[in-house]
Each structure stands twice: as C-alpha cells, then as structure tokens.
XYZ file of N, CA and C in Angstrom:
699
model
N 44.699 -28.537 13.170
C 43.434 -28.264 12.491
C 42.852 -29.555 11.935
N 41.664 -29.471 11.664
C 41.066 -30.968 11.161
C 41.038 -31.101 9.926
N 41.637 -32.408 9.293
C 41.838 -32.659 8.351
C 40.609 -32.841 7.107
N 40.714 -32.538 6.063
C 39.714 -33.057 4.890
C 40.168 -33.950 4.490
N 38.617 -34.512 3.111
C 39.241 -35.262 2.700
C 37.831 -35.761 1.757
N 37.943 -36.450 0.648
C 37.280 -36.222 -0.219
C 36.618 -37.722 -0.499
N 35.348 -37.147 -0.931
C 34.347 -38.629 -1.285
C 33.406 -38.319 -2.944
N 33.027 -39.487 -2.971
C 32.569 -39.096 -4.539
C 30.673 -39.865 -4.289
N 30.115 -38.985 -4.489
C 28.739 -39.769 -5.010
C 28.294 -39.530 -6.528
N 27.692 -40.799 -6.672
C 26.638 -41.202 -8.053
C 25.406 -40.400 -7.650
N 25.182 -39.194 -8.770
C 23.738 -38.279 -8.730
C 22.791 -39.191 -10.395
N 21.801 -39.009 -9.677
C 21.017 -39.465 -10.942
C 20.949 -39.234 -11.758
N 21.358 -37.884 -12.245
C 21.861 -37.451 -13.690
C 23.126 -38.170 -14.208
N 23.674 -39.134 -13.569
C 24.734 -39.674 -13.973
C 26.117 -38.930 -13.633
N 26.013 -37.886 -13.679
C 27.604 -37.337 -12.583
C 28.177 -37.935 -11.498
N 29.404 -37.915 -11.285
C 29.940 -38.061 -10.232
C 29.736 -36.573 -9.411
N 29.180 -36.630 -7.879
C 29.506 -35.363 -7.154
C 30.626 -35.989 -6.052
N 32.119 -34.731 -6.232
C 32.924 -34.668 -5.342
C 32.302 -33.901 -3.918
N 32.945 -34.312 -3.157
C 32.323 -33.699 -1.653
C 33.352 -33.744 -0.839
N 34.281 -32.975 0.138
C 35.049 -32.631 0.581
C 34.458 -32.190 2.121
N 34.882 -33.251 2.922
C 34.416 -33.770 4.535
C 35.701 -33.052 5.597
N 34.598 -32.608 6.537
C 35.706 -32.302 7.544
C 34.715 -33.461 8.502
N 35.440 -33.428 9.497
C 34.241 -34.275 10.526
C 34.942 -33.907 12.042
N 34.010 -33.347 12.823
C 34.634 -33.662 14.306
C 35.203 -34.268 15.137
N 35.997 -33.954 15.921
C 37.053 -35.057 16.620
C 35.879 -35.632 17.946
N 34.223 -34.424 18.213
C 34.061 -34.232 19.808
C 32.562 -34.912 18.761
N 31.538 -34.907 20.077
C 30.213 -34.675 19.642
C 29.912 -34.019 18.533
N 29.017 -34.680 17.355
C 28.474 -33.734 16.254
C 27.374 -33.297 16.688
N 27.548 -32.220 16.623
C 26.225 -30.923 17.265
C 25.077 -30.829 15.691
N 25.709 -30.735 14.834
C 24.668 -30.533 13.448
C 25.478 -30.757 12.081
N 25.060 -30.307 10.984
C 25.519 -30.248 9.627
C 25.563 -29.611 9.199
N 26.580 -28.915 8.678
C 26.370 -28.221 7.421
C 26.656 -28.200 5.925
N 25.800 -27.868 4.937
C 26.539 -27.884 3.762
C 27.458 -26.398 3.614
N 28.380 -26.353 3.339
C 29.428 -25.459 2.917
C 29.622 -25.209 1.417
N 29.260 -23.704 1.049
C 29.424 -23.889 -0.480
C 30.188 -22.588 -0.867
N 30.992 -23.109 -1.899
C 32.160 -22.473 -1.945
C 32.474 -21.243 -2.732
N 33.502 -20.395 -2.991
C 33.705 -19.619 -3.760
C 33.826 -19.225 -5.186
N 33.968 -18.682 -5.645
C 33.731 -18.919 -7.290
C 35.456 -19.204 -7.937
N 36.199 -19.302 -7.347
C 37.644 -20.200 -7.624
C 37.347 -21.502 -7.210
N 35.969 -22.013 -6.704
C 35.932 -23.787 -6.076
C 36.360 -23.959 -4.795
N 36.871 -25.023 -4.448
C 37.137 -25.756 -3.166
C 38.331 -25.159 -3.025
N 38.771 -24.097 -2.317
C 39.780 -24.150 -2.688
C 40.751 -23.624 -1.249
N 41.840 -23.576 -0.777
C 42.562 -24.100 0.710
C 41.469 -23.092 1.542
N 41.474 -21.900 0.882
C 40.559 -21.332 2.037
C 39.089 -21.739 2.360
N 38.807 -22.299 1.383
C 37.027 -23.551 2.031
C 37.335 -24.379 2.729
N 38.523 -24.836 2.669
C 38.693 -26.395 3.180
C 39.519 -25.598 5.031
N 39.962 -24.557 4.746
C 40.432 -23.877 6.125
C 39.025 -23.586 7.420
N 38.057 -22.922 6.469
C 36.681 -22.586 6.525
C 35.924 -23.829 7.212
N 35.666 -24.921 6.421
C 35.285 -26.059 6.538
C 36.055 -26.826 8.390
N 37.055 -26.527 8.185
C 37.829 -27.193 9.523
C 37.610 -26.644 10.835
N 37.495 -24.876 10.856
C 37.163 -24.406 11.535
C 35.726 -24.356 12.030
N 34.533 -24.878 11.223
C 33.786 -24.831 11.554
C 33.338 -27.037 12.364
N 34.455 -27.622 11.842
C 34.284 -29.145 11.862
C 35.099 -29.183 13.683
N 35.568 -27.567 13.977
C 36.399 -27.948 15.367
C 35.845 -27.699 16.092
N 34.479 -26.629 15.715
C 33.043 -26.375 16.812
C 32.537 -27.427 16.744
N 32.098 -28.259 16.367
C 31.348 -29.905 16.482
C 30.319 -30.029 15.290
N 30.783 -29.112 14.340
C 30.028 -29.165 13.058
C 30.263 -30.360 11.773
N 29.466 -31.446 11.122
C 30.029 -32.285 10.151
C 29.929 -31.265 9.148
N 30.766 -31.176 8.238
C 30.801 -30.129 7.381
C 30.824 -30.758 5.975
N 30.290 -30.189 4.901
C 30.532 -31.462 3.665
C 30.400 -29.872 2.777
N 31.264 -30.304 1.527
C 31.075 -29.194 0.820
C 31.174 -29.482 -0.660
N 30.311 -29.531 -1.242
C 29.770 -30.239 -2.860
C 30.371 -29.252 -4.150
N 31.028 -30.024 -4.572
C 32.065 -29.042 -5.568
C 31.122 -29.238 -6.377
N 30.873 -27.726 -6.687
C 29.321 -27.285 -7.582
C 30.022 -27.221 -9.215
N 31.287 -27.314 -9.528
C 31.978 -26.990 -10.897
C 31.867 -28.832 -11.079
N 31.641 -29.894 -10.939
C 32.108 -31.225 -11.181
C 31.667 -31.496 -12.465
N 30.394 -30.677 -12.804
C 30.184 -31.626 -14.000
C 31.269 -31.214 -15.027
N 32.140 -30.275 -14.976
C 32.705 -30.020 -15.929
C 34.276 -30.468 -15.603
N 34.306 -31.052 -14.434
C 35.721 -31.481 -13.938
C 36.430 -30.867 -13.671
N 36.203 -29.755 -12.404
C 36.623 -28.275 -12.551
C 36.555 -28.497 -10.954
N 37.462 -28.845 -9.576
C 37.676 -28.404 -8.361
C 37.383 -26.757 -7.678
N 39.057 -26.512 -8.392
C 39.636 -25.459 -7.936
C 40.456 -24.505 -9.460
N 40.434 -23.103 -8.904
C 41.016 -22.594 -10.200
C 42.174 -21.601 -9.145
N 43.413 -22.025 -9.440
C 44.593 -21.545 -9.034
C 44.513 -19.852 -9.658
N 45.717 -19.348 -8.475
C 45.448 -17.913 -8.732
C 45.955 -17.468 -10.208
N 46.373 -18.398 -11.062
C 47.333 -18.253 -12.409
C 46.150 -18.524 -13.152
N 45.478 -19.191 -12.794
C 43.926 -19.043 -13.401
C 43.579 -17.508 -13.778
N 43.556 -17.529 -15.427
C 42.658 -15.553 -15.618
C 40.990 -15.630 -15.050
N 40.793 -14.533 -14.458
C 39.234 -14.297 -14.022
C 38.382 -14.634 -15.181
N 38.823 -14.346 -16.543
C 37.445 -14.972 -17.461
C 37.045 -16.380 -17.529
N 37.897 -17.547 -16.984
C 37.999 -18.354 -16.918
C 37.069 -18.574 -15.889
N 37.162 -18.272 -14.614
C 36.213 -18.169 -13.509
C 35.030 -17.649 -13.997
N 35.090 -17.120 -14.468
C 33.238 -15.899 -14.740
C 32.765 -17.179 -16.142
N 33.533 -17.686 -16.365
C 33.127 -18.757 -17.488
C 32.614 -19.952 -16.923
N 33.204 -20.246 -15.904
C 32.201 -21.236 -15.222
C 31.098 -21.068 -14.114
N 31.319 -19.970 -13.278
C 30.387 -19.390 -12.788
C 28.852 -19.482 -13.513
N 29.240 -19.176 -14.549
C 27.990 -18.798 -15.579
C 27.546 -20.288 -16.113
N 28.180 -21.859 -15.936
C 27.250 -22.701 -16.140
C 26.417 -22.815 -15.003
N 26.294 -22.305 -14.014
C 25.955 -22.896 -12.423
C 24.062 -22.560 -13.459
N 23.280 -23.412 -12.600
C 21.650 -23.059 -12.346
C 21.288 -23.656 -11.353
N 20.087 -23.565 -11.069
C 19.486 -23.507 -9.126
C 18.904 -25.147 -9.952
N 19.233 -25.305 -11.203
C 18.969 -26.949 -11.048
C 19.896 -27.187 -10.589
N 21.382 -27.133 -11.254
C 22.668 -28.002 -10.692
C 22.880 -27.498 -8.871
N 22.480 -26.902 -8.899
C 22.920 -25.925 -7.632
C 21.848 -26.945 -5.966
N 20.350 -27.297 -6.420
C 19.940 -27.883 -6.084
C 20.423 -29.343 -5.587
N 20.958 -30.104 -6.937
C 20.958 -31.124 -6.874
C 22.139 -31.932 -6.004
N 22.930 -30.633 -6.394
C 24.238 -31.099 -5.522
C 24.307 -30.805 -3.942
N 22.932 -29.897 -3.649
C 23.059 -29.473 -2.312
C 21.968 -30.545 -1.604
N 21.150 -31.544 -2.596
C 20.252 -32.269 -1.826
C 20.855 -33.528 -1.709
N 21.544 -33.314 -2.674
C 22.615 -35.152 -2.028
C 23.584 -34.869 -0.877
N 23.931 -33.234 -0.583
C 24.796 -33.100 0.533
C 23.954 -33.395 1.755
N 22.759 -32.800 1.317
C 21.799 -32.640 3.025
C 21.592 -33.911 3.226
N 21.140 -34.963 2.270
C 21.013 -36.824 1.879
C 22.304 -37.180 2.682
N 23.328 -36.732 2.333
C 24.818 -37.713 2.895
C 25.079 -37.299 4.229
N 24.340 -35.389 5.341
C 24.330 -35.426 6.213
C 23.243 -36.651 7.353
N 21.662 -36.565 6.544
C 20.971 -37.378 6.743
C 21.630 -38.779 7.016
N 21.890 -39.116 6.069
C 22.694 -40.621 6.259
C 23.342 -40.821 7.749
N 24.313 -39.732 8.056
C 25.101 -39.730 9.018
C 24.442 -39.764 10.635
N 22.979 -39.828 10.044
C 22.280 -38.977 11.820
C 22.267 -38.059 11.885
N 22.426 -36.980 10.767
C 22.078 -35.794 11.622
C 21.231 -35.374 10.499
N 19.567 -34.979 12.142
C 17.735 -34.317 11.592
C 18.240 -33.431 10.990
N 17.055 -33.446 10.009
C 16.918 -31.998 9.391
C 17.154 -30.842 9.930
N 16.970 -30.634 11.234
C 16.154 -29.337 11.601
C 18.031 -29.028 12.186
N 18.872 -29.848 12.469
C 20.041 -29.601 12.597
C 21.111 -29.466 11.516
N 20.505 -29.418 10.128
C 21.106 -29.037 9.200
C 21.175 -27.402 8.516
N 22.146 -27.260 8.281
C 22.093 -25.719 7.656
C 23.114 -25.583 6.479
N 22.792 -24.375 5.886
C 24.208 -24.289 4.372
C 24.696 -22.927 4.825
N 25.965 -22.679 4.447
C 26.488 -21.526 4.292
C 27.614 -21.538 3.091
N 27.519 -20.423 2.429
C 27.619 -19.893 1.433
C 28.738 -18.679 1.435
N 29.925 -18.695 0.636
C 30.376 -17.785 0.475
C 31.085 -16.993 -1.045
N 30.561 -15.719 -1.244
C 30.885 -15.246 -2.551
C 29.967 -15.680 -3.560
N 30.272 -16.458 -4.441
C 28.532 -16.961 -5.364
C 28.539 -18.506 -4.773
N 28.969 -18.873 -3.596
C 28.561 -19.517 -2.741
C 27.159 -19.196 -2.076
N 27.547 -18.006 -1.567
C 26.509 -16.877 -0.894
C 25.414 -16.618 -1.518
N 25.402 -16.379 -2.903
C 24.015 -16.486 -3.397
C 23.581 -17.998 -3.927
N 24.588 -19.282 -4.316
C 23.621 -20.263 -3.826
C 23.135 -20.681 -2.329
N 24.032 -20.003 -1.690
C 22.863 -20.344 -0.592
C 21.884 -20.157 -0.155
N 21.392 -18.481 -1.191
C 20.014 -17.915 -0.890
C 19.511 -18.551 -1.612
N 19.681 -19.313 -2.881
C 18.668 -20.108 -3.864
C 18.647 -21.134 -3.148
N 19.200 -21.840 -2.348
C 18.755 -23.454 -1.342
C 17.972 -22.558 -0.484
N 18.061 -21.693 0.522
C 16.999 -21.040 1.205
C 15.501 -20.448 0.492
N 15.674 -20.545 -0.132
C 14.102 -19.989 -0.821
C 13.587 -21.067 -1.300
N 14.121 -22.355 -1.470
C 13.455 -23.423 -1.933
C 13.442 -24.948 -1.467
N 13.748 -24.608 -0.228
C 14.502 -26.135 0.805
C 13.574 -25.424 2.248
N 13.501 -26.500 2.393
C 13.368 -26.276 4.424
C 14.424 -26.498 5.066
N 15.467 -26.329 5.374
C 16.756 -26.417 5.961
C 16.711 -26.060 7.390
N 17.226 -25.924 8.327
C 17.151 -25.535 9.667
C 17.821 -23.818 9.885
N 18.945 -23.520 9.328
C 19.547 -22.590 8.647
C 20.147 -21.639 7.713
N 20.125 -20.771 7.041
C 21.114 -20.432 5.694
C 21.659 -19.371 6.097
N 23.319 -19.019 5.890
C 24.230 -17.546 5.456
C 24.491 -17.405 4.616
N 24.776 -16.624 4.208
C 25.345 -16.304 3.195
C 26.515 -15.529 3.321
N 27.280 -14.923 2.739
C 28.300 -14.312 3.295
C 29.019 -14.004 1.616
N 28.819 -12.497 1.268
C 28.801 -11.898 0.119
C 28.153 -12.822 -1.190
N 28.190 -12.506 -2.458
C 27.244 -13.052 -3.500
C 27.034 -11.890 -4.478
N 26.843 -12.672 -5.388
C 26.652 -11.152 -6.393
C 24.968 -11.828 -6.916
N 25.057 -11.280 -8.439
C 23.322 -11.831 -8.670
C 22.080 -11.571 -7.861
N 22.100 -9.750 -7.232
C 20.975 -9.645 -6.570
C 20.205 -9.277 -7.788
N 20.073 -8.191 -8.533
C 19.648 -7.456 -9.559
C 19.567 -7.948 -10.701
N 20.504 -8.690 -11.047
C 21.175 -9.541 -12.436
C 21.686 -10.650 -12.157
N 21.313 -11.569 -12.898
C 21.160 -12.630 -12.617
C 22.735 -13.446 -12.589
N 23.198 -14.143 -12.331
C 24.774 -14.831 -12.245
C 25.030 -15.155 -13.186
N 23.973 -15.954 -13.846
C 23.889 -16.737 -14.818
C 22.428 -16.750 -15.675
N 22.737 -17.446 -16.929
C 21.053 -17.799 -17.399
C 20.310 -18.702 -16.631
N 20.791 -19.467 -16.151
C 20.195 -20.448 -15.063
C 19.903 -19.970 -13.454
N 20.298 -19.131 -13.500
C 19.820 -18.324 -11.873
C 18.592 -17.317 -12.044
N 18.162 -16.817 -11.660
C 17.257 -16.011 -11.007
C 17.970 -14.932 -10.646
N 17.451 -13.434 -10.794
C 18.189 -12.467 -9.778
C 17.720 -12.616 -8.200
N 18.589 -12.602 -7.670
C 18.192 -13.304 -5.822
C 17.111 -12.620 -5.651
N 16.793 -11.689 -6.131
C 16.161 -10.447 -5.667
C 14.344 -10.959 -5.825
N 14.383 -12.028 -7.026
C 13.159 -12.149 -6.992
C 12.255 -13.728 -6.224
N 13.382 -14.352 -6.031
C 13.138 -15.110 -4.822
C 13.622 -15.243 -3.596
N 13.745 -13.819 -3.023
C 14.434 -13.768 -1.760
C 13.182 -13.377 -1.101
N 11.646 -13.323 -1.820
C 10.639 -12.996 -0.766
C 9.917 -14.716 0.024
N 10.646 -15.691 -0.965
C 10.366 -16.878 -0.527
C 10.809 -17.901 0.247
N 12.077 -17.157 1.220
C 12.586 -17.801 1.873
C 11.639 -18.895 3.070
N 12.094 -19.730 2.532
C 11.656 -21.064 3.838
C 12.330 -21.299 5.164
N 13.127 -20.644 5.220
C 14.130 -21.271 6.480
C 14.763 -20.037 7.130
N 15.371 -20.131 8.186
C 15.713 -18.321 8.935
C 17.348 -18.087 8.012
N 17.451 -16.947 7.231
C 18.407 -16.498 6.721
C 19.154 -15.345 7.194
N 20.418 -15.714 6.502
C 21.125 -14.238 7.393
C 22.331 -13.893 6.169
N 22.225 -12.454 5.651
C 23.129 -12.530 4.778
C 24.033 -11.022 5.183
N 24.872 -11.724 4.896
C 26.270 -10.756 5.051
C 27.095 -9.904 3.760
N 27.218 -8.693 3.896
C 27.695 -8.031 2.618
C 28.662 -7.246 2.963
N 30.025 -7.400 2.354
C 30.723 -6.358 2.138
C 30.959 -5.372 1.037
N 31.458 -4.418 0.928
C 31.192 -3.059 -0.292
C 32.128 -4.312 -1.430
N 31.112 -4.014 -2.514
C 32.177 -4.732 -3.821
C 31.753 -3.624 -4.978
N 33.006 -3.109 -5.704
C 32.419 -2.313 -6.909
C 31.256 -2.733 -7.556
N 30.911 -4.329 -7.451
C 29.986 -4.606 -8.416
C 28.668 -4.636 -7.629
N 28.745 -4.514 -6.861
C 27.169 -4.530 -5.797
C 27.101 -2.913 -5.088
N 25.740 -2.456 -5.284
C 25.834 -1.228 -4.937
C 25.102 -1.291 -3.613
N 25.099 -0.166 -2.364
C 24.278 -0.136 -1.443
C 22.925 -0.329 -1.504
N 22.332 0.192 -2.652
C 21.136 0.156 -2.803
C 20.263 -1.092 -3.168
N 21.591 -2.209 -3.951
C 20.964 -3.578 -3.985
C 21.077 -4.538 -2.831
N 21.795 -4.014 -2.045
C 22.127 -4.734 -0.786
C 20.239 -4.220 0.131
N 20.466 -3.139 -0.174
C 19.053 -2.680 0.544
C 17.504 -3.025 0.389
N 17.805 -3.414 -1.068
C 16.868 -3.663 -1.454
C 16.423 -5.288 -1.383
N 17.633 -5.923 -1.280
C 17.657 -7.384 -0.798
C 16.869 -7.621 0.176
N 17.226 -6.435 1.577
C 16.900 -6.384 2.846
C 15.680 -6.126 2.485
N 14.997 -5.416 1.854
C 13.494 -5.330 1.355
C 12.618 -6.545 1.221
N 12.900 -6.733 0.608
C 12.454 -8.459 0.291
C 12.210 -9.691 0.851
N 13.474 -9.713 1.980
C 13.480 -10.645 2.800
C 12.566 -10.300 4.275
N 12.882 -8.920 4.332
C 12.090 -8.303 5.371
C 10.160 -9.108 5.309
N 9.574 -9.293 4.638
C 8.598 -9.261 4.016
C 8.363 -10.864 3.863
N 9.590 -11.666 3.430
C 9.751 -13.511 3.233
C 8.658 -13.702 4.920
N 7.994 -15.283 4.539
C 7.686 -15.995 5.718
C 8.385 -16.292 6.707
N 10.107 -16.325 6.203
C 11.314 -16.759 7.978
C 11.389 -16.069 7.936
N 12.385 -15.918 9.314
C 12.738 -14.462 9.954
C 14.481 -14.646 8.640
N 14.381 -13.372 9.007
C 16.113 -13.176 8.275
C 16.695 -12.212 8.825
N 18.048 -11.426 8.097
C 19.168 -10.127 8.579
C 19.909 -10.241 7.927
N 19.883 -8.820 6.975
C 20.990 -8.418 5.760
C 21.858 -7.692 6.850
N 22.997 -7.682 6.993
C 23.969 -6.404 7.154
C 24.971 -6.273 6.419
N 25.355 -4.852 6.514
C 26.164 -4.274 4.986
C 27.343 -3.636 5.818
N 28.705 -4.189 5.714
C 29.865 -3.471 6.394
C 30.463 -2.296 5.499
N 30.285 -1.646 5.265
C 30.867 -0.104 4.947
C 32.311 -0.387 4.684
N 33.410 -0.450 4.218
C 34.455 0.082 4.046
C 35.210 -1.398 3.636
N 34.705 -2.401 3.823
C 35.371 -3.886 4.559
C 36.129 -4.726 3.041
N 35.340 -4.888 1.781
C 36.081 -5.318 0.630
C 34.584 -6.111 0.730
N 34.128 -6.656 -0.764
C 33.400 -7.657 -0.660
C 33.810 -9.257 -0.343
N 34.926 -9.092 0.020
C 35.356 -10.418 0.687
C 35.870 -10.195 1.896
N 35.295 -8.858 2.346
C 36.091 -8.703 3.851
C 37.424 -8.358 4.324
N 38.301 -8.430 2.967
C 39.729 -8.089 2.776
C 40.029 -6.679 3.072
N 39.275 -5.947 3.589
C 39.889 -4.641 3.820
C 39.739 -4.497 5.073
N 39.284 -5.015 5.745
C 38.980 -4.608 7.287
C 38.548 -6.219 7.637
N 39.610 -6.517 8.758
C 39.906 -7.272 9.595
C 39.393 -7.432 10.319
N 38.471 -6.413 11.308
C 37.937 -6.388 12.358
C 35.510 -6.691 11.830
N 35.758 -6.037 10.540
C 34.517 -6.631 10.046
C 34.162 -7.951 9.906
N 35.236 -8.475 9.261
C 35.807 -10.054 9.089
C 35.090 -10.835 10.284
N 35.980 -10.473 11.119
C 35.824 -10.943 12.478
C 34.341 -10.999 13.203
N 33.512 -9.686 13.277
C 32.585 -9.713 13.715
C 31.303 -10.275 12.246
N 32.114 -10.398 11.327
C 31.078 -11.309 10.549
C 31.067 -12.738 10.622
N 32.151 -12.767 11.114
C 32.786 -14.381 10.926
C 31.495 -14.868 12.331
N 31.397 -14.337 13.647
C 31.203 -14.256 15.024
C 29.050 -14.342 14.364
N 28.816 -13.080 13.853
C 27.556 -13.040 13.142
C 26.996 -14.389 12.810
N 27.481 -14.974 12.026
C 27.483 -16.410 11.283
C 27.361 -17.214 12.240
N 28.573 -17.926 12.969
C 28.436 -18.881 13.950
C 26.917 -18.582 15.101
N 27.175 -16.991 15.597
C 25.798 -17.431 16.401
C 24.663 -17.564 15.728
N 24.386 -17.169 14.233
C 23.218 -17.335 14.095
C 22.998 -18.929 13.524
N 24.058 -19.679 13.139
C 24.210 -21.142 13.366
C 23.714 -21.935 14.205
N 24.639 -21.169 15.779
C 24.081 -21.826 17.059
C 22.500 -21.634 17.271
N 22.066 -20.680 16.985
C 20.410 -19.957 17.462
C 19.633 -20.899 16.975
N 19.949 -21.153 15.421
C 18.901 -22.031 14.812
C 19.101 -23.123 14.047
N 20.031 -23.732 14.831
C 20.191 -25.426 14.453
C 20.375 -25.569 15.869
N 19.028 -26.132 16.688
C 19.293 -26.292 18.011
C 18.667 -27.938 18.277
C-alpha cells in the first residue's frame, strides 16, 4: 500500500497546517483534498488516502483540529472530548485549511478543474461547506451530520447553503440515530434546485458509517470513485 507521510505549512493566520500526503507511484491523474473524520487523521484516513493515491490520485489531507494541536483522538479518547473539538471547527478554519490544500495541489501541477475534496463523517459536511463556496472540479461527501443544526457555532446548517453549490456534488448517507430520513431528504431538496448538478443517496439499513452492511460500503465506496472519474477529467 502507499505510504504517507506528513508536511507542515505556514497559514497566514500564523498556524502551522499539518497535511498528510499520499502520492502515486504511476501518472497523477488529479487531486484531491481528503478530509477527515471527527477522531482526525486517523489509520483509517491515511488507509483511505492510499487507496485512493494507488488509482493515480495526489491525495493531501489537512488536519482541520491543528490549531489546537489535536491530530488524532485514540479510541480511549471519551466521545465528549471529540464533540468538544468538533465544535471549534467554522467554514472560516475549515476554508482556510482547504485553500492551502488546493494551493499545495496547485503547486504540484495539478489544474483546478482536476482537483476535488472528499469528505467523510463531519469531514462530509466540510466538504459540502468547500462545495458551496469554492469552484473545485468535484465534491463527496460521504455521511456528515449538521444538516438541520448546525455542528457548530461557526457552521451553518448544510441545509442552508446546500442551494449554493458551485461545483458537481454527490453526497452519501447512511441511517445514523442522529440524522433522520427526512433530513437526508430534504438535503436532496436543496441541492436538487443548487446551480451544479449533484446526488444524495440514502442506504437504508447500512450504519452511518456504513458499518452495518458491507455490501453498501462497497457500492458507496464504487459511487464515489466514479463520480471522481466523471468529473475531474
């Protein structure tokens, strides 16, 4: 599998942003930013990240917790701890760290129009806040909470800038106690209606991380990549 491995940039706010690189062994076909779960960078992003760096993808993935010096939160980590940092995120920090990623793909040679983000968990809904306010070539998402209610004080409920998407989106949902069918639907409302094209689908039975069904997983995982290939061409 392809290895990571980690770089640091100076943001103008004076932070250091960590960024965690996979890179292709073959031809780089495009970019993506990769943004992560609400435990951080953590083996399964960087698994995520490789698999997508072995299709011919440069993959970079901007640890959105840095300003607080916060990677990864081990499973001995309590969830309030997580929902405690979750809740500093805003579509400023969320921005800033995703425009020095698309900047450090730029750098590398690779156009805009071959760049894309994907997003998973409140990954997933920053990736709908870079899609509603970036021109990107692509966005997924792939579960997210904060349709209705907001993540944070610094977010938006997705719900009310998901009619502004700029770029072709595609978001993926599995059943989570905390997201109901009807906000998933109503997402699909919204975007239906945005200037890009987009596609909510909602797997029935699957876990909101896909953990219950294997075979959803799979054909979400499959979902994602082609709509990658379609529109970063």
């Amino acid at each position: 599998m392809t290895q990571t491995r980690t770089e640091t940039l100076a943001l103008t706010d004076g932070t250091q942003l960590r960024l965690t690189i996979a890179e292709p062994d073959t031809v780089v076909r495009g970019g993506l930013v990769v943004l992560h779960e609400a435990r951080g960078v953590t083996e399964r992003v960087r698994r995520l990240s490789s698999a997508l760096a072995e299709e011919g993808w440069l993959t970079v993935v901007p640890h959105l917790y840095h300003r607080d010096g916060t990677d990864e939160f081990h499973d001995h980590h309590p969830d309030e701890h997580v929902l405690d940092q979750v809740q500093r995120l805003s579509g400023d920090t969320i921005l800033a760290d995703t425009d020095a990623s698309f900047l450090w793909l730029s750098d590398r040679g690779v156009p805009a129009d071959r760049q894309g983000v994907i997003g998973f968990d409140i990954g997933g809904s920053a990736a709908l806040v870079v899609a509603a306010s970036r021109t990107v070539g692509a966005a997924v998402s792939v579960g997210g909470h904060g349709i209705l209610e907001p993540l944070s004080a610094g977010l938006p409920p997705l719900v009310e800038i998901a009619g502004e998407l700029s770029c072709p989106w595609l978001g993926l949902y599995g059943d989570n106690d905390e997201i109901e069918a009807g906000e998933v639907e109503k997402l699909r409302e919204v975007t239906d209606a945005a200037p890009a094209v987009s596609d909510v689908v909602r797997y029935e039975g699957a876990g909101h991380r896909f953990d219950r069904d294997a075979e959803a997983a799979a054909e979400a995982w499959r979902r994602a990549r082609n709509w990658l290939d379609l529109h970063l061409r």
